[in-house]
Coordinates of C-alpha atoms in Angstrom, one line a residue:
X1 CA 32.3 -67.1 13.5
X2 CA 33.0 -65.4 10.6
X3 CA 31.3 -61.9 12.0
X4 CA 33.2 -62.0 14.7
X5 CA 36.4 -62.0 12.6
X6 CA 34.9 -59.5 10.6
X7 CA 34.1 -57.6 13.6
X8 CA 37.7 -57.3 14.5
X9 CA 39.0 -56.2 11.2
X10 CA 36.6 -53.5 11.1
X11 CA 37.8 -52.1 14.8
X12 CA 41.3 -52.4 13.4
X13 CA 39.9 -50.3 10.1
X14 CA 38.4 -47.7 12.9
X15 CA 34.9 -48.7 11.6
X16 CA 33.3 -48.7 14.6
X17 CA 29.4 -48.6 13.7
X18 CA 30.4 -51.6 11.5
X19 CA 32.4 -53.4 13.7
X20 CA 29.3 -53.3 16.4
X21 CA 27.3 -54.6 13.7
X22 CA 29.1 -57.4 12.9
X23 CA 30.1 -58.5 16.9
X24 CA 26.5 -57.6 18.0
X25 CA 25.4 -60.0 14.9
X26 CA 28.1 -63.1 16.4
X27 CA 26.3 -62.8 19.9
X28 CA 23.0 -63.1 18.3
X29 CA 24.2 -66.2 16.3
X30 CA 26.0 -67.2 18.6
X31 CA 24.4 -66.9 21.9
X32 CA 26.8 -68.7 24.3
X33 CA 29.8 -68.3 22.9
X34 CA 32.8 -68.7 25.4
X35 CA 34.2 -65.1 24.3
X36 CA 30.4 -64.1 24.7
X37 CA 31.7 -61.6 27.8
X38 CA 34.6 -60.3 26.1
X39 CA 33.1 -58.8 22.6
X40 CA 30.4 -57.6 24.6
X41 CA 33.4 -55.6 26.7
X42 CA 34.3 -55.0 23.2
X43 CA 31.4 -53.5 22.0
X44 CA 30.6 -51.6 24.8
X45 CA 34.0 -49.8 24.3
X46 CA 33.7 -49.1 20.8
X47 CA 29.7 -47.5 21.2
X48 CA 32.2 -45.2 24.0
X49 CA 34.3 -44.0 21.0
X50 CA 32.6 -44.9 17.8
X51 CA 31.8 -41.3 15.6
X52 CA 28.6 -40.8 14.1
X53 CA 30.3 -40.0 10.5
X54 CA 32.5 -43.8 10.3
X55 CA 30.6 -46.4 8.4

């Protein structure tokens, strides 16, 4: 659970690479998760904007 959180708080930091790390880590752990369908919306929104040069 705790990726997930810290998932979010790198989205809201504009880390993208790092906050597709961390969600895509949550799914993995956390296979069928009820928000399963909605961080991978996330993600797939964030690999849409996420620069090359944010870490």
């Amino acid at each position: 659970m705790a990726h997930r959180y810290l998932g979010a708080l790198y989205k809201e930091q504009g880390k993208n690479k790092r906050a597709i790390e961390a969600l895509e880590k949550y799914l993995r752990l956390v296979p069928k998760a009820t928000d399963a369908a909605q961080i991978r919306q996330i993600i797939d929104e964030l690999r849409g904007q996420a620069p090359a040069a944010k870490q």
